PDB file of C-alpha atoms in Angstrom:
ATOM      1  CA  UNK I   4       3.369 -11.948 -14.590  1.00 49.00           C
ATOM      2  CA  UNK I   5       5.523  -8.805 -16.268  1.00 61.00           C
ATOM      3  CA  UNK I   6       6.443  -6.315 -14.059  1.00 90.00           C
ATOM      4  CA  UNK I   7       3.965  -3.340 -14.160  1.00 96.00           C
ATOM      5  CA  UNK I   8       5.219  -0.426 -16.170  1.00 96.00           C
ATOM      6  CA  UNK I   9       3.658   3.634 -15.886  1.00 97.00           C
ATOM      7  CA  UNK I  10       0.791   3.446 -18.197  1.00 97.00           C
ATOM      8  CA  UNK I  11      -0.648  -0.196 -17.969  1.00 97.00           C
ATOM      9  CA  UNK I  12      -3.423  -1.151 -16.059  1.00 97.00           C
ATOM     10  CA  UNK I  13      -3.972  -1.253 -12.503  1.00 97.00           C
ATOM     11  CA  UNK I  14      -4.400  -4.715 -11.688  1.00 97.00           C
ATOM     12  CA  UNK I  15      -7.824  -5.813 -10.545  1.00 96.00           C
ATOM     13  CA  UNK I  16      -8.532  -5.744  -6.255  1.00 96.00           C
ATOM     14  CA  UNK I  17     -10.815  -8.002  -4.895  1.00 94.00           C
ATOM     15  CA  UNK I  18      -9.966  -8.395  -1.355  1.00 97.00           C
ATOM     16  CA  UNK I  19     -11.187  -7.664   2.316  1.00 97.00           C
ATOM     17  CA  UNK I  20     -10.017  -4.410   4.321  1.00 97.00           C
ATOM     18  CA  UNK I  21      -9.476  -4.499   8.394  1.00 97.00           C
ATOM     19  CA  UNK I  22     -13.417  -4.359   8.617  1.00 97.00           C
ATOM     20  CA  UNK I  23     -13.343  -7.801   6.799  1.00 96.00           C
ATOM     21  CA  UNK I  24     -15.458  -6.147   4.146  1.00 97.00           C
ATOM     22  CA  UNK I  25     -14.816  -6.449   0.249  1.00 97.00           C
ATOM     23  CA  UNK I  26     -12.590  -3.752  -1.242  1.00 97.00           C
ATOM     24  CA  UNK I  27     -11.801  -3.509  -4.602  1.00 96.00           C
ATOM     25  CA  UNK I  28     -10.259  -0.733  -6.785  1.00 95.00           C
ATOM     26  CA  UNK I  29     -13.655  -0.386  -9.312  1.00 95.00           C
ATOM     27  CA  UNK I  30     -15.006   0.968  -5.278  1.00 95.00           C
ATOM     28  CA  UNK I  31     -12.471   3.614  -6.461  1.00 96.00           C
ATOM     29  CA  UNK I  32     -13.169   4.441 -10.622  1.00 92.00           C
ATOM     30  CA  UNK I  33     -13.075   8.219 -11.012  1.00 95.00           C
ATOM     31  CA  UNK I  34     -10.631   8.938  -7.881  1.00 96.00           C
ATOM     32  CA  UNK I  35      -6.902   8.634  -7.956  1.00 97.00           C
ATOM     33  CA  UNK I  36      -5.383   6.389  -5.790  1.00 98.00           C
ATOM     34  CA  UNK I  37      -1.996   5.783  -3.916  1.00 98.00           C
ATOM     35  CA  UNK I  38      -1.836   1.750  -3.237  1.00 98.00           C
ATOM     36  CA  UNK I  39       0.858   1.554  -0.830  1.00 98.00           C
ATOM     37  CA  UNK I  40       2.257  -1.933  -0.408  1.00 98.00           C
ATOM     38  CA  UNK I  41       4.312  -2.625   2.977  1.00 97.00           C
ATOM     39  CA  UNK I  42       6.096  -5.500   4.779  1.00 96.00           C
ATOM     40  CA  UNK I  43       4.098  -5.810   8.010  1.00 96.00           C
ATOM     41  CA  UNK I  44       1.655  -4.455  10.787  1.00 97.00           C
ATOM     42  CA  UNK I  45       3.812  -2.659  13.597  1.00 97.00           C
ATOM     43  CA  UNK I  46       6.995  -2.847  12.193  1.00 95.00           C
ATOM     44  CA  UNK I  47       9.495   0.246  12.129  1.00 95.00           C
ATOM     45  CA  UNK I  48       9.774   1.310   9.127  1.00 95.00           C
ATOM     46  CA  UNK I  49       5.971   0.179   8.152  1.00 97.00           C
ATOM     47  CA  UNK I  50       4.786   2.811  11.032  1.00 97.00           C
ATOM     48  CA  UNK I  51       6.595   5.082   9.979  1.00 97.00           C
ATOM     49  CA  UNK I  52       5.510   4.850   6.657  1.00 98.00           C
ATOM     50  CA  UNK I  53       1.944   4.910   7.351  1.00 98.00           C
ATOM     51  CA  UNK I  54       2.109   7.814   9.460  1.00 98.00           C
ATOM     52  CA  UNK I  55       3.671   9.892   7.162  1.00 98.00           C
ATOM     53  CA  UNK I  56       0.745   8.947   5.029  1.00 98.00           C
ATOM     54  CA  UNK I  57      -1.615   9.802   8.182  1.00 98.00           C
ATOM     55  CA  UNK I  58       0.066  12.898   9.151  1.00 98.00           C
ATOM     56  CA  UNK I  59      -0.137  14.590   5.311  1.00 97.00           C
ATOM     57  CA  UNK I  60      -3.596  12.575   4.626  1.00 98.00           C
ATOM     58  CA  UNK I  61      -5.598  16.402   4.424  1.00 97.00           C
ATOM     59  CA  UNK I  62      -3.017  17.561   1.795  1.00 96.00           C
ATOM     60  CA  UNK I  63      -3.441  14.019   0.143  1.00 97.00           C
ATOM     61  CA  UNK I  64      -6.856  14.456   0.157  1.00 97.00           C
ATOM     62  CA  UNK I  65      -7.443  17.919  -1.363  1.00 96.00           C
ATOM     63  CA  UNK I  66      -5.102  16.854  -3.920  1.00 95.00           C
ATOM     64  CA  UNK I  67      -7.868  14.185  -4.828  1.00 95.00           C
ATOM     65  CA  UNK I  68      -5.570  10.984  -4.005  1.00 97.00           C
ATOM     66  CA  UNK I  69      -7.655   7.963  -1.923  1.00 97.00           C
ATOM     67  CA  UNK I  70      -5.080   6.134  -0.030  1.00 98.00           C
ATOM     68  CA  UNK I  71      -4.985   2.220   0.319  1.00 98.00           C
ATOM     69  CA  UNK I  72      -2.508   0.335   2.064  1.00 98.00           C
ATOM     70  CA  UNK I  73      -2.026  -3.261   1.656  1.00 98.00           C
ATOM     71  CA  UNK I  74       0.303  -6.096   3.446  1.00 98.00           C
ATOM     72  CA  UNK I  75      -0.774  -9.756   3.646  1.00 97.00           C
ATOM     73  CA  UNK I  76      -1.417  -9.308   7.553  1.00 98.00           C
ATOM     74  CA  UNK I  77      -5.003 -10.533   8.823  1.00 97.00           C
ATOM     75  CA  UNK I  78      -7.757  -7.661   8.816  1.00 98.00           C
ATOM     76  CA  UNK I  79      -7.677  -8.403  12.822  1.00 98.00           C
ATOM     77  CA  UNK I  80      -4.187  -7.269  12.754  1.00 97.00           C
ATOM     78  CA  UNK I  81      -4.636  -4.120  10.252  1.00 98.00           C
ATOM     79  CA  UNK I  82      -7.590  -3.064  13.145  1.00 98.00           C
ATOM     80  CA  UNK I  83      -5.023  -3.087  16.032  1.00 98.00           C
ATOM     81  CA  UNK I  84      -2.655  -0.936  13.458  1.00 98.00           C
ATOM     82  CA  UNK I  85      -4.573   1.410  12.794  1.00 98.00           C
ATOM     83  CA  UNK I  86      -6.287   2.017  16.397  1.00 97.00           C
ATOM     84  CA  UNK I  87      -2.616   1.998  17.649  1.00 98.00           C
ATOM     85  CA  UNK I  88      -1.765   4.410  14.737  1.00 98.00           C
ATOM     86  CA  UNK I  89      -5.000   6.179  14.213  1.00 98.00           C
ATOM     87  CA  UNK I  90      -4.815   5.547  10.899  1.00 98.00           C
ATOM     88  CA  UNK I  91      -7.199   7.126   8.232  1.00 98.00           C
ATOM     89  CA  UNK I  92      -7.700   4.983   5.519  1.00 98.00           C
ATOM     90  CA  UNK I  93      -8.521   1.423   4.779  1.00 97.00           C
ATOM     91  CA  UNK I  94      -5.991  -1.188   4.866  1.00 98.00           C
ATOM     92  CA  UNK I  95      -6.104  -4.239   2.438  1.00 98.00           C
ATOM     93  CA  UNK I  96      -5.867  -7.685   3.821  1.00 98.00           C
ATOM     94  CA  UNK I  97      -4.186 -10.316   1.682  1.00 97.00           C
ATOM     95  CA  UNK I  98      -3.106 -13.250   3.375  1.00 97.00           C
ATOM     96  CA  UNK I  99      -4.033 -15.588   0.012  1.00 97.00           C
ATOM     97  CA  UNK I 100      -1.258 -12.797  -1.532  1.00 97.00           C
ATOM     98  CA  UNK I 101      -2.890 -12.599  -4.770  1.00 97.00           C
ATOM     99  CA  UNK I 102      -2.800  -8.845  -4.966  1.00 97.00           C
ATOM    100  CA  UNK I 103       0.681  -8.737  -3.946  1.00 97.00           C
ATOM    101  CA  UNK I 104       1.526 -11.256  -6.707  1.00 96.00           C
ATOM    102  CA  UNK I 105      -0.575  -9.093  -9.296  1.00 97.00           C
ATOM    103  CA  UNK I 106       1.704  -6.197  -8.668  1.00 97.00           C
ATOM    104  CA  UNK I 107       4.700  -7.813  -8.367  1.00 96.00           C
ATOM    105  CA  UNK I 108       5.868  -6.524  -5.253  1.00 96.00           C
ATOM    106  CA  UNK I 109       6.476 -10.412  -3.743  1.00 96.00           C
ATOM    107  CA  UNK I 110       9.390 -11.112  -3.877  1.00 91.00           C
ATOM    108  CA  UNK I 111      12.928 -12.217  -2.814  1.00 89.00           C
ATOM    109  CA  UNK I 112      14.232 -10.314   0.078  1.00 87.00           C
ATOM    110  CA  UNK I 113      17.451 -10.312   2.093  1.00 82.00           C
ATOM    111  CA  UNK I 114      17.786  -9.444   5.794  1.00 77.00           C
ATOM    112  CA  UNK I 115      20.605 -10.297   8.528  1.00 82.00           C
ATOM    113  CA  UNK I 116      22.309 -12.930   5.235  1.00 86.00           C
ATOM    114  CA  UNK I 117      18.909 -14.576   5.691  1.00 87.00           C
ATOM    115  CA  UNK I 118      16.672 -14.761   2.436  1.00 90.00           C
ATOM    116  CA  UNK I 119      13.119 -15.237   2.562  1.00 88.00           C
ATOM    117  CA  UNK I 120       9.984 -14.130   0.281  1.00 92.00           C
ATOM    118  CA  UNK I 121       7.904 -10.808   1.809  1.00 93.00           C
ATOM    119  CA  UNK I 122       6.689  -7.492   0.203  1.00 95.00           C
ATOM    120  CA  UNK I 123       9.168  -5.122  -1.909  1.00 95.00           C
ATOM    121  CA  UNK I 124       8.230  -2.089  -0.500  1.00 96.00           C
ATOM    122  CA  UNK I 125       6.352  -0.409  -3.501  1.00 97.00           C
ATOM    123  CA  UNK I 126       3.724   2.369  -3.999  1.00 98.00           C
ATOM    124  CA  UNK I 127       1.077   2.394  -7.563  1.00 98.00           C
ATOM    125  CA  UNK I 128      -0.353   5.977  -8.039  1.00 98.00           C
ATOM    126  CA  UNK I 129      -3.452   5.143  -9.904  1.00 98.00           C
ATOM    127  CA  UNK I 130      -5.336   7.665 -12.089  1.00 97.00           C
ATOM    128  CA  UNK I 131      -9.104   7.793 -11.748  1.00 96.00           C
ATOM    129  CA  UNK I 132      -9.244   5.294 -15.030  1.00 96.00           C
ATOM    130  CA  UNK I 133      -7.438   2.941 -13.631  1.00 96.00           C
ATOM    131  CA  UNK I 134      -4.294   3.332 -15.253  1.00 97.00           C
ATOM    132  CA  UNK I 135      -1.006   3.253 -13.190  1.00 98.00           C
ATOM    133  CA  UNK I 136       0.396   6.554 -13.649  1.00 97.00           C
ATOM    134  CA  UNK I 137       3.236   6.518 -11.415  1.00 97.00           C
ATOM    135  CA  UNK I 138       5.368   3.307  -9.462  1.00 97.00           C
ATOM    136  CA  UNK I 139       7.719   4.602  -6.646  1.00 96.00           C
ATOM    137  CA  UNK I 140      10.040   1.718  -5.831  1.00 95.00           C
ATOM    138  CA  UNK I 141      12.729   3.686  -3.473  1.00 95.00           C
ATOM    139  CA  UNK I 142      10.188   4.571  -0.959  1.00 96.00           C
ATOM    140  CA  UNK I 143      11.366   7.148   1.729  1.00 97.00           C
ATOM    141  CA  UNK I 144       9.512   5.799   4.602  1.00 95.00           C
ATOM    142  CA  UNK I 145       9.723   9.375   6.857  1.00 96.00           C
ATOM    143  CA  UNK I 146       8.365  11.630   3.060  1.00 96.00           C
ATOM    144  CA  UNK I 147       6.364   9.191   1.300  1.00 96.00           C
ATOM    145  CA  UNK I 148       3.346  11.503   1.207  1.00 96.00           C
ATOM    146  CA  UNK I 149       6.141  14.332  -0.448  1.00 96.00           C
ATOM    147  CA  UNK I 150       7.652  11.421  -3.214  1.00 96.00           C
ATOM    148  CA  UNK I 151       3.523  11.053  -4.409  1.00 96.00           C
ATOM    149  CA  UNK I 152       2.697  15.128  -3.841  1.00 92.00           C
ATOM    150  CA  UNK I 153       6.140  16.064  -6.059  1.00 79.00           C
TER     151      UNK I 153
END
């Protein structure tokens, strides 16, 4: 697949969140939404991610954004996340990595010389049509919620 470009559109979601119950993004036509892809459940810079996300969720909300994140870890692992975390919003499971491969953010990766395949940290604002109206690919793990408000 082509890398996804501002203005194309938002790849279809048909997956299970950490209820194991089917989410997809037509659950969300008519809202925007901020698709957060991370690495993995638990991790540093994952938590601290998300709970940026959790601590501005209000001002996310009234500024009419749903917020989905989405890692390939199981939905039993997203539960124990977000009860650790008391996390918010819905987390997408996707351990066939189908939605990660739609977007584009599975990749190549480098850590400690060692190379290995994982998620590109990578964050899809989608407008309530559908349409991906912004891509942040240098997240800022401790402002996230500030790179989507700004």
């Amino acid at each position: 697949m082509s890398k996804l470009k501002i203005g194309d559109t938002a790849p279809a979601i048909n997956s299970v969140d950490q209820n194991n119950e089917s989410i997809t993004l037509d659950q969300f036509k008519g809202k925007k939404v901020v698709l957060y892809f991370y690495p993995k459940d638990m991790t540093p810079g994952c938590t601290i991610q998300s709970c940026n996300l959790r601590d501005n969720h209000k001002v996310l909300l009234d500024k009419g954004y749903v917020v989905l994140g989405c890692s390939v870890d199981s939905p039993e692992r997203h539960v124990k996340f977000i009860g650790k975390y008391d996390l918010p919003f819905s987390l997408i499971s996707d351990e066939v990595k189908k939605v990660v491969k739609d977007y584009g953010v599975w990749g190549h990766k480098k850590f400690m010389a060692k190379e290995y395949m994982g998620i590109n940290r990578t964050t899809f604002i989608i407008d309530e049509k559908g349409i991906i109206e912004d891509i942040i690919e240098k997240v800022k793990t401790k402002e996230h919620a500030s790179q989507i408000i700004n």
